[in-house]
Tab-separated table of C-alpha atoms in Angstrom:
chain	number	residue	atom	x	y	z
A	1	UNK	CA	0.951	-17.746	7.388
A	2	UNK	CA	-1.880	-20.431	6.924
A	3	UNK	CA	-1.708	-23.601	5.849
A	4	UNK	CA	-4.172	-26.347	4.529
A	5	UNK	CA	-5.132	-29.327	5.056
A	6	UNK	CA	-4.791	-32.191	2.722
A	7	UNK	CA	-8.186	-32.083	-0.030
A	8	UNK	CA	-9.808	-34.508	-2.769
A	9	UNK	CA	-9.292	-34.039	-5.915
A	10	UNK	CA	-12.287	-31.066	-7.155
A	11	UNK	CA	-13.983	-30.989	-10.385
A	12	UNK	CA	-11.629	-29.058	-11.921
A	13	UNK	CA	-8.971	-31.918	-11.807
A	14	UNK	CA	-10.926	-34.402	-13.066
A	15	UNK	CA	-12.397	-32.302	-15.870
A	16	UNK	CA	-8.734	-31.820	-17.017
A	17	UNK	CA	-8.061	-35.404	-16.045
A	18	UNK	CA	-11.166	-36.315	-18.588
A	19	UNK	CA	-9.758	-34.493	-20.881
A	20	UNK	CA	-5.794	-35.425	-21.085
A	21	UNK	CA	-6.480	-38.605	-20.965
A	22	UNK	CA	-9.555	-38.824	-23.679
A	23	UNK	CA	-6.376	-37.237	-25.396
A	24	UNK	CA	-3.461	-39.240	-24.984
A	25	UNK	CA	-6.285	-42.244	-25.446
A	26	UNK	CA	-6.909	-40.649	-28.466
A	27	UNK	CA	-3.280	-40.560	-29.759
A	28	UNK	CA	-2.517	-43.738	-28.819
A	29	UNK	CA	-6.004	-45.915	-30.154
A	30	UNK	CA	-4.246	-43.732	-33.497
A	31	UNK	CA	-0.593	-45.108	-33.286
A	32	UNK	CA	-1.995	-48.379	-32.388
A	33	UNK	CA	-4.781	-48.962	-35.818
A	34	UNK	CA	-1.959	-47.211	-38.030
A	35	UNK	CA	0.607	-49.846	-36.789
A	36	UNK	CA	-1.859	-52.278	-37.381
A	37	UNK	CA	-2.222	-51.163	-40.971
A	38	UNK	CA	0.821	-50.542	-41.826
A	39	UNK	CA	1.579	-54.693	-42.616
A	40	UNK	CA	5.337	-55.970	-40.862
A	41	UNK	CA	7.068	-58.088	-42.365
A	42	UNK	CA	7.122	-62.268	-41.816
A	43	UNK	CA	10.297	-61.347	-39.338
A	44	UNK	CA	8.522	-58.566	-37.463
A	45	UNK	CA	5.376	-60.776	-37.504
A	46	UNK	CA	6.620	-63.334	-36.233
A	47	UNK	CA	8.365	-61.693	-32.738
A	48	UNK	CA	4.834	-59.954	-32.525
A	49	UNK	CA	2.914	-63.108	-32.064
A	50	UNK	CA	5.662	-64.572	-29.804
A	51	UNK	CA	4.725	-62.158	-27.236
A	52	UNK	CA	1.851	-63.448	-24.355
A	53	UNK	CA	-0.924	-61.495	-24.445
A	54	UNK	CA	0.285	-59.700	-28.243
A	55	UNK	CA	-3.567	-58.468	-28.499
A	56	UNK	CA	-4.848	-56.824	-25.038
A	57	UNK	CA	-0.849	-55.810	-24.272
A	58	UNK	CA	-0.670	-52.727	-26.659
A	59	UNK	CA	-3.817	-51.142	-25.218
A	60	UNK	CA	-3.496	-52.526	-21.644
A	61	UNK	CA	-0.186	-50.677	-21.395
A	62	UNK	CA	-0.924	-47.235	-23.246
A	63	UNK	CA	-4.404	-46.959	-20.874
A	64	UNK	CA	-2.294	-47.038	-18.004
A	65	UNK	CA	0.281	-45.009	-18.917
A	66	UNK	CA	-2.162	-42.555	-20.059
A	67	UNK	CA	-3.577	-43.115	-16.931
A	68	UNK	CA	-0.746	-41.747	-14.696
A	69	UNK	CA	0.104	-39.204	-17.253
A	70	UNK	CA	-3.252	-37.809	-17.965
A	71	UNK	CA	-3.677	-37.776	-13.059
A	72	UNK	CA	-0.102	-35.735	-12.794
A	73	UNK	CA	-1.126	-33.948	-15.100
A	74	UNK	CA	-4.520	-32.523	-13.707
A	75	UNK	CA	-2.902	-32.619	-10.485
A	76	UNK	CA	-0.420	-30.202	-11.551
A	77	UNK	CA	-2.647	-28.159	-12.955
A	78	UNK	CA	-5.383	-28.148	-10.823
A	79	UNK	CA	-3.439	-28.182	-7.100
A	80	UNK	CA	-2.828	-25.020	-6.589
A	81	UNK	CA	-5.603	-23.528	-8.049
A	82	UNK	CA	-7.173	-24.954	-5.129
A	83	UNK	CA	-5.325	-23.156	-2.849
A	84	UNK	CA	-5.337	-20.067	-4.444
A	85	UNK	CA	-9.467	-20.696	-3.799
A	86	UNK	CA	-9.066	-21.692	0.071
A	87	UNK	CA	-6.667	-18.989	0.044
A	88	UNK	CA	-9.380	-16.683	-0.650
A	89	UNK	CA	-11.784	-18.498	1.027
A	90	UNK	CA	-9.512	-17.655	4.335
A	91	UNK	CA	-9.208	-14.416	3.482
A	92	UNK	CA	-12.796	-13.471	3.512
A	93	UNK	CA	-13.088	-14.783	6.900
A	94	UNK	CA	-10.364	-12.378	7.524
A	95	UNK	CA	-7.189	-14.665	7.400
A	96	UNK	CA	-5.314	-11.868	6.607
A	97	UNK	CA	-2.143	-13.453	7.033
A	98	UNK	CA	-2.733	-16.630	4.511
A	99	UNK	CA	-0.184	-17.087	2.323
A	100	UNK	CA	0.287	-19.480	-0.771
A	101	UNK	CA	2.802	-19.125	-2.446
A	102	UNK	CA	5.282	-21.693	-0.540
A	103	UNK	CA	2.337	-24.073	-0.790
A	104	UNK	CA	3.025	-24.299	-4.948
A	105	UNK	CA	6.989	-24.919	-4.631
A	106	UNK	CA	9.924	-24.614	-7.297
A	107	UNK	CA	6.815	-23.559	-9.260
A	108	UNK	CA	7.449	-20.963	-12.627
A	109	UNK	CA	5.092	-20.762	-14.552
A	110	UNK	CA	2.416	-18.310	-14.845
A	111	UNK	CA	-0.491	-20.396	-12.008
A	112	UNK	CA	3.431	-19.476	-10.239
A	113	UNK	CA	2.933	-15.817	-10.994
A	114	UNK	CA	-0.985	-15.933	-9.751
A	115	UNK	CA	-0.507	-16.637	-6.370
A	116	UNK	CA	3.040	-14.495	-6.080
A	117	UNK	CA	-0.209	-11.535	-6.558
A	118	UNK	CA	-2.278	-13.157	-4.132
A	119	UNK	CA	0.242	-12.703	-1.685
A	120	UNK	CA	1.078	-9.136	-2.289
A	121	UNK	CA	-2.397	-8.730	-2.546
A	122	UNK	CA	-3.336	-10.252	0.787
A	123	UNK	CA	-0.007	-8.147	2.401
A	124	UNK	CA	-1.708	-5.226	1.333
A	125	UNK	CA	-4.988	-6.085	2.588
A	126	UNK	CA	-3.211	-7.194	6.317
A	127	UNK	CA	-0.739	-3.663	6.036
A	128	UNK	CA	-3.922	-1.263	5.448
A	129	UNK	CA	-6.210	-3.141	8.122
A	130	UNK	CA	-3.226	-2.584	10.381
A	131	UNK	CA	-3.062	0.940	9.551
A	132	UNK	CA	-6.482	1.597	9.903
A	133	UNK	CA	-6.990	0.100	13.514
A	134	UNK	CA	-3.382	2.143	14.421
A	135	UNK	CA	-5.508	4.928	13.313
A	136	UNK	CA	-8.361	4.562	14.959
A	137	UNK	CA	-5.894	3.610	18.275
A	138	UNK	CA	-4.617	7.467	17.745
A	139	UNK	CA	-7.465	8.917	17.154
A	140	UNK	CA	-9.044	7.731	20.435
A	141	UNK	CA	-5.785	8.724	22.073
A	142	UNK	CA	-5.574	12.696	20.975
A	143	UNK	CA	-9.590	13.013	21.303
A	144	UNK	CA	-9.796	12.296	24.925
A	145	UNK	CA	-6.300	14.177	25.835
A	146	UNK	CA	-8.417	17.840	25.046
A	147	UNK	CA	-12.136	15.827	26.122
A	148	UNK	CA	-10.591	15.352	29.427
A	149	UNK	CA	-9.151	18.643	29.770
A	150	UNK	CA	-12.448	20.061	29.103
A	151	UNK	CA	-13.920	18.217	31.511
A	152	UNK	CA	-11.451	18.887	34.020
A	153	UNK	CA	-11.771	22.990	33.393
A	154	UNK	CA	-15.430	22.042	33.597
A	155	UNK	CA	-15.246	20.594	37.319
A	156	UNK	CA	-12.972	23.536	38.618
A	157	UNK	CA	-15.682	26.209	37.525
A	158	UNK	CA	-18.173	24.166	39.039
A	159	UNK	CA	-16.162	24.504	42.763
A	160	UNK	CA	-14.675	28.037	41.967
A	161	UNK	CA	-16.707	30.051	40.517
A	162	UNK	CA	-14.498	33.028	40.472
A	163	UNK	CA	-12.212	31.357	38.252
A	164	UNK	CA	-14.731	31.579	35.543
A	165	UNK	CA	-12.361	34.146	32.830
A	166	UNK	CA	-9.884	32.012	33.138
A	167	UNK	CA	-11.749	28.205	32.877
A	168	UNK	CA	-13.686	29.694	30.403
A	169	UNK	CA	-10.579	30.556	27.850
A	170	UNK	CA	-9.371	27.379	28.696
A	171	UNK	CA	-12.456	25.684	26.996
A	172	UNK	CA	-12.129	27.865	24.166
A	173	UNK	CA	-8.901	26.716	23.472
A	174	UNK	CA	-9.651	23.122	23.946
A	175	UNK	CA	-12.607	23.265	21.388
A	176	UNK	CA	-9.942	24.821	19.257
A	177	UNK	CA	-8.125	22.221	19.183
A	178	UNK	CA	-10.594	19.463	18.956
A	179	UNK	CA	-12.277	22.134	16.039
A	180	UNK	CA	-8.605	21.734	14.419
A	181	UNK	CA	-7.872	17.654	14.712
A	182	UNK	CA	-11.600	16.584	13.327
A	183	UNK	CA	-10.787	18.891	10.170
A	184	UNK	CA	-7.600	17.792	9.933
A	185	UNK	CA	-8.997	13.962	9.853
A	186	UNK	CA	-12.069	15.224	7.412
A	187	UNK	CA	-9.092	16.180	5.254
A	188	UNK	CA	-7.073	13.158	5.831
A	189	UNK	CA	-9.737	10.966	5.396
A	190	UNK	CA	-10.961	13.035	1.829
A	191	UNK	CA	-6.976	12.537	0.271
A	192	UNK	CA	-7.352	8.862	1.285
A	193	UNK	CA	-10.599	8.337	-0.062
A	194	UNK	CA	-10.747	7.660	-3.965
A	195	UNK	CA	-14.096	8.110	-4.590
A	196	UNK	CA	-13.101	11.389	-3.319
A	197	UNK	CA	-13.455	14.324	-5.979
A	198	UNK	CA	-11.535	17.676	-5.437
A	199	UNK	CA	-11.795	21.300	-8.218
A	200	UNK	CA	-8.767	21.023	-10.384
A	201	UNK	CA	-7.922	24.282	-11.906
A	202	UNK	CA	-4.511	25.835	-13.270
A	203	UNK	CA	-2.240	26.744	-10.604
A	204	UNK	CA	1.084	28.369	-10.728
A	205	UNK	CA	3.209	26.157	-8.675
A	206	UNK	CA	5.764	29.276	-8.241
A	207	UNK	CA	2.798	31.829	-6.859
A	208	UNK	CA	1.632	28.916	-4.734
A	209	UNK	CA	5.759	28.498	-3.126
A	210	UNK	CA	6.021	32.100	-3.184
A	211	UNK	CA	3.342	33.061	-0.837
A	212	UNK	CA	4.099	29.601	1.718
A	213	UNK	CA	7.747	31.791	1.627
A	214	UNK	CA	6.727	35.086	2.406
A	215	UNK	CA	4.100	34.157	5.837
A	216	UNK	CA	6.527	31.476	6.577
A	217	UNK	CA	8.967	34.543	6.529
A	218	UNK	CA	6.857	35.932	8.955
A	219	UNK	CA	6.460	33.397	10.750
A	220	UNK	CA	9.720	31.816	11.574
A	221	UNK	CA	11.297	35.630	12.538
A	222	UNK	CA	10.373	34.684	15.911
A	223	UNK	CA	12.696	32.812	16.822
A	224	UNK	CA	14.915	34.091	14.098
A	225	UNK	CA	14.974	31.030	11.448
A	226	UNK	CA	14.468	32.920	7.900
A	227	UNK	CA	14.133	30.647	4.628
A	228	UNK	CA	16.195	31.126	1.715
A	229	UNK	CA	14.320	30.309	-1.463
A	230	UNK	CA	15.691	29.953	-4.705
A	231	UNK	CA	12.540	29.750	-7.278
A	232	UNK	CA	12.272	28.543	-10.643
A	233	UNK	CA	10.968	30.239	-13.744
A	234	UNK	CA	6.527	29.490	-13.576
A	235	UNK	CA	5.291	25.993	-14.492
A	236	UNK	CA	1.523	25.862	-13.733
A	237	UNK	CA	-0.345	22.280	-13.520
A	238	UNK	CA	-3.808	21.376	-13.387
A	239	UNK	CA	-4.328	20.334	-10.133
A	240	UNK	CA	-6.104	21.333	-6.225
A	241	UNK	CA	-5.020	25.006	-5.643
A	242	UNK	CA	-5.892	24.865	-1.596
A	243	UNK	CA	-4.501	20.813	-1.384
A	244	UNK	CA	-1.368	21.832	-2.315
A	245	UNK	CA	-1.310	25.346	-0.808
A	246	UNK	CA	-1.251	23.092	2.338
A	247	UNK	CA	1.100	20.355	1.179
A	248	UNK	CA	3.582	22.182	0.479
A	249	UNK	CA	3.013	24.773	3.215
A	250	UNK	CA	2.902	21.839	6.392
A	251	UNK	CA	6.293	20.730	5.280
A	252	UNK	CA	8.019	23.801	4.454
A	253	UNK	CA	6.550	24.996	8.266
A	254	UNK	CA	7.492	21.569	10.003
A	255	UNK	CA	10.476	22.553	9.132
A	256	UNK	CA	10.892	25.978	10.817
A	257	UNK	CA	9.414	24.370	13.882
A	258	UNK	CA	12.196	21.845	14.139
A	259	UNK	CA	14.765	24.438	13.140
A	260	UNK	CA	17.240	25.044	15.714
A	261	UNK	CA	16.983	29.659	16.499
A	262	UNK	CA	18.854	31.871	14.057
A	263	UNK	CA	19.200	29.155	11.485
A	264	UNK	CA	17.489	28.640	7.546
A	265	UNK	CA	15.642	26.935	5.510
A	266	UNK	CA	16.860	26.365	1.849
A	267	UNK	CA	13.593	26.018	0.014
A	268	UNK	CA	14.441	25.123	-3.732
A	269	UNK	CA	12.593	24.845	-6.801
A	270	UNK	CA	13.637	23.233	-10.723
A	271	UNK	CA	11.621	22.186	-13.191
A	272	UNK	CA	12.581	19.271	-15.043
A	273	UNK	CA	11.339	18.786	-18.259
A	274	UNK	CA	7.031	18.521	-17.675
A	275	UNK	CA	7.857	17.518	-13.712
A	276	UNK	CA	9.121	20.435	-10.968
A	277	UNK	CA	10.479	19.657	-8.417
A	278	UNK	CA	10.799	21.216	-4.704
A	279	UNK	CA	13.258	20.509	-2.095
A	280	UNK	CA	12.786	21.334	1.371
A	281	UNK	CA	15.785	20.992	3.785
A	282	UNK	CA	15.617	23.030	7.827
A	283	UNK	CA	18.885	22.411	9.578
A	284	UNK	CA	17.198	20.379	12.122
A	285	UNK	CA	18.659	17.294	13.722
A	286	UNK	CA	16.653	14.974	11.092
A	287	UNK	CA	15.527	11.899	12.052
A	288	UNK	CA	16.785	8.256	12.743
A	289	UNK	CA	18.199	6.275	9.670
A	290	UNK	CA	15.335	4.177	8.498
A	291	UNK	CA	12.451	5.984	10.260
A	292	UNK	CA	12.624	8.599	6.523
A	293	UNK	CA	8.908	7.357	5.400
A	294	UNK	CA	7.224	6.773	8.534
A	295	UNK	CA	7.205	10.487	8.938
A	296	UNK	CA	4.716	10.453	6.585
A	297	UNK	CA	2.177	8.154	8.699
A	298	UNK	CA	-0.764	9.677	10.585
A	299	UNK	CA	-0.122	10.490	14.114
A	300	UNK	CA	3.877	9.618	13.919
A	301	UNK	CA	6.298	11.530	15.720
A	302	UNK	CA	10.104	11.329	16.275
A	303	UNK	CA	12.539	11.674	18.740
A	304	UNK	CA	14.008	15.402	18.526
A	305	UNK	CA	16.420	16.506	21.007
A	306	UNK	CA	14.801	18.318	22.889
A	307	UNK	CA	12.671	20.502	20.823
A	308	UNK	CA	8.639	20.510	21.432
A	309	UNK	CA	6.519	19.004	19.592
A	310	UNK	CA	3.463	20.426	19.271
A	311	UNK	CA	0.403	19.259	16.709
A	312	UNK	CA	-0.981	16.258	16.126
A	313	UNK	CA	1.653	14.589	13.394
A	314	UNK	CA	-0.894	14.726	10.626
A	315	UNK	CA	0.447	18.369	8.615
A	316	UNK	CA	3.560	15.736	6.351
A	317	UNK	CA	0.669	12.481	6.390
A	318	UNK	CA	-2.313	15.037	5.220
A	319	UNK	CA	1.565	16.063	2.534
A	320	UNK	CA	1.848	12.921	1.691
A	321	UNK	CA	-1.498	12.572	0.597
A	322	UNK	CA	-1.883	15.562	-1.540
A	323	UNK	CA	1.241	14.941	-3.076
A	324	UNK	CA	0.019	11.364	-4.569
A	325	UNK	CA	-3.680	12.387	-5.676
A	326	UNK	CA	-2.027	14.910	-7.785
A	327	UNK	CA	0.390	12.472	-9.372
A	328	UNK	CA	3.625	12.834	-7.657
A	329	UNK	CA	5.751	11.673	-4.714
A	330	UNK	CA	6.735	13.170	-1.496
A	331	UNK	CA	10.290	11.635	0.337
A	332	UNK	CA	11.940	11.913	3.039
A	333	UNK	CA	16.194	11.749	3.655
A	334	UNK	CA	19.264	13.629	5.665
A	335	UNK	CA	20.210	16.442	4.692
A	336	UNK	CA	24.025	18.038	2.970
A	337	UNK	CA	24.958	18.816	6.533
A	338	UNK	CA	22.638	17.339	8.480
A	339	UNK	CA	18.668	18.141	9.225
A	340	UNK	CA	15.900	16.613	7.472
A	341	UNK	CA	15.511	17.242	3.389
A	342	UNK	CA	12.188	17.053	1.669
A	343	UNK	CA	11.748	16.497	-1.742
A	344	UNK	CA	8.686	17.012	-3.536
A	345	UNK	CA	8.239	15.984	-7.259
A	346	UNK	CA	4.605	17.137	-9.487
A	347	UNK	CA	3.538	16.647	-12.783
A	348	UNK	CA	2.847	19.670	-14.704
A	349	UNK	CA	-1.274	17.492	-15.287
A	350	UNK	CA	-2.901	15.669	-12.577
A	351	UNK	CA	-3.983	12.102	-13.718
A	352	UNK	CA	-6.866	10.686	-14.245
A	353	UNK	CA	-8.165	8.848	-12.149
């Protein structure tokens, strides 16, 4: 956490100080004037006249009290705002670990709430920057592997021209892998961009799920994995059909990928008022406790107990951002009887940006 060195009072302090001084001084003068014109009786006048500096002492006391009161109140209000100002400058200089709420002590007012909001903003900026840096690192790592294999294939072609057919297949496979990775990265970038515009139209979510389940059943037949599908009544939502298709397809195909042979994946759709809730549960090993939210991060992979993992780790990240762009939510949890359960909630209408 960045700490700030002491600093002389700024313009806001002096403005508040002068304002409070004028207010308290005016109040004192009015009170003194009222006392002077009330004509105290002879006994009270005798006591007053016996005091030393009887004419100037009230004015001196009032002035000193007004000075201390005005300075204390002005400093109390201006100090946290000064911390905020210096905090904003620190954030602008790239010091994203800056926090100002601990510097305002135990205050419980709107200014303290503002410092908490500032710390929340700084923490979010720090998290976004760290996520971006990690994403750049992961992208460069994922690109380096197929590029290295392409260079190796080209080198082998130069050394052994008789292996042209095999090497061409290798080059074609790596080129397709690169193209797939770039396509998924572009999709993820568009989904993360709040300014990206996606065409929307009425989409029957149940029809879309039925088509995905049919295709996934055909794919899972190779390993003896079937999908037990329990559809709900028709549910028409306003959204982008391609993005929704890709989101649900990624989750369902991911469930098939991590399910052991000769098991089933349960897909259940329910309609709760103006919201559809879709549950996808596999029979795999699940994910470690505490990592349920991490699997939706780009390039995030977890231990799979010997299950061969293919792909780039972008499918669930794309599903997350696609669902959230439609005003919905997606979360993962331990499934009933083992495995992983992913629950997607989707409202009937896409929210206005």
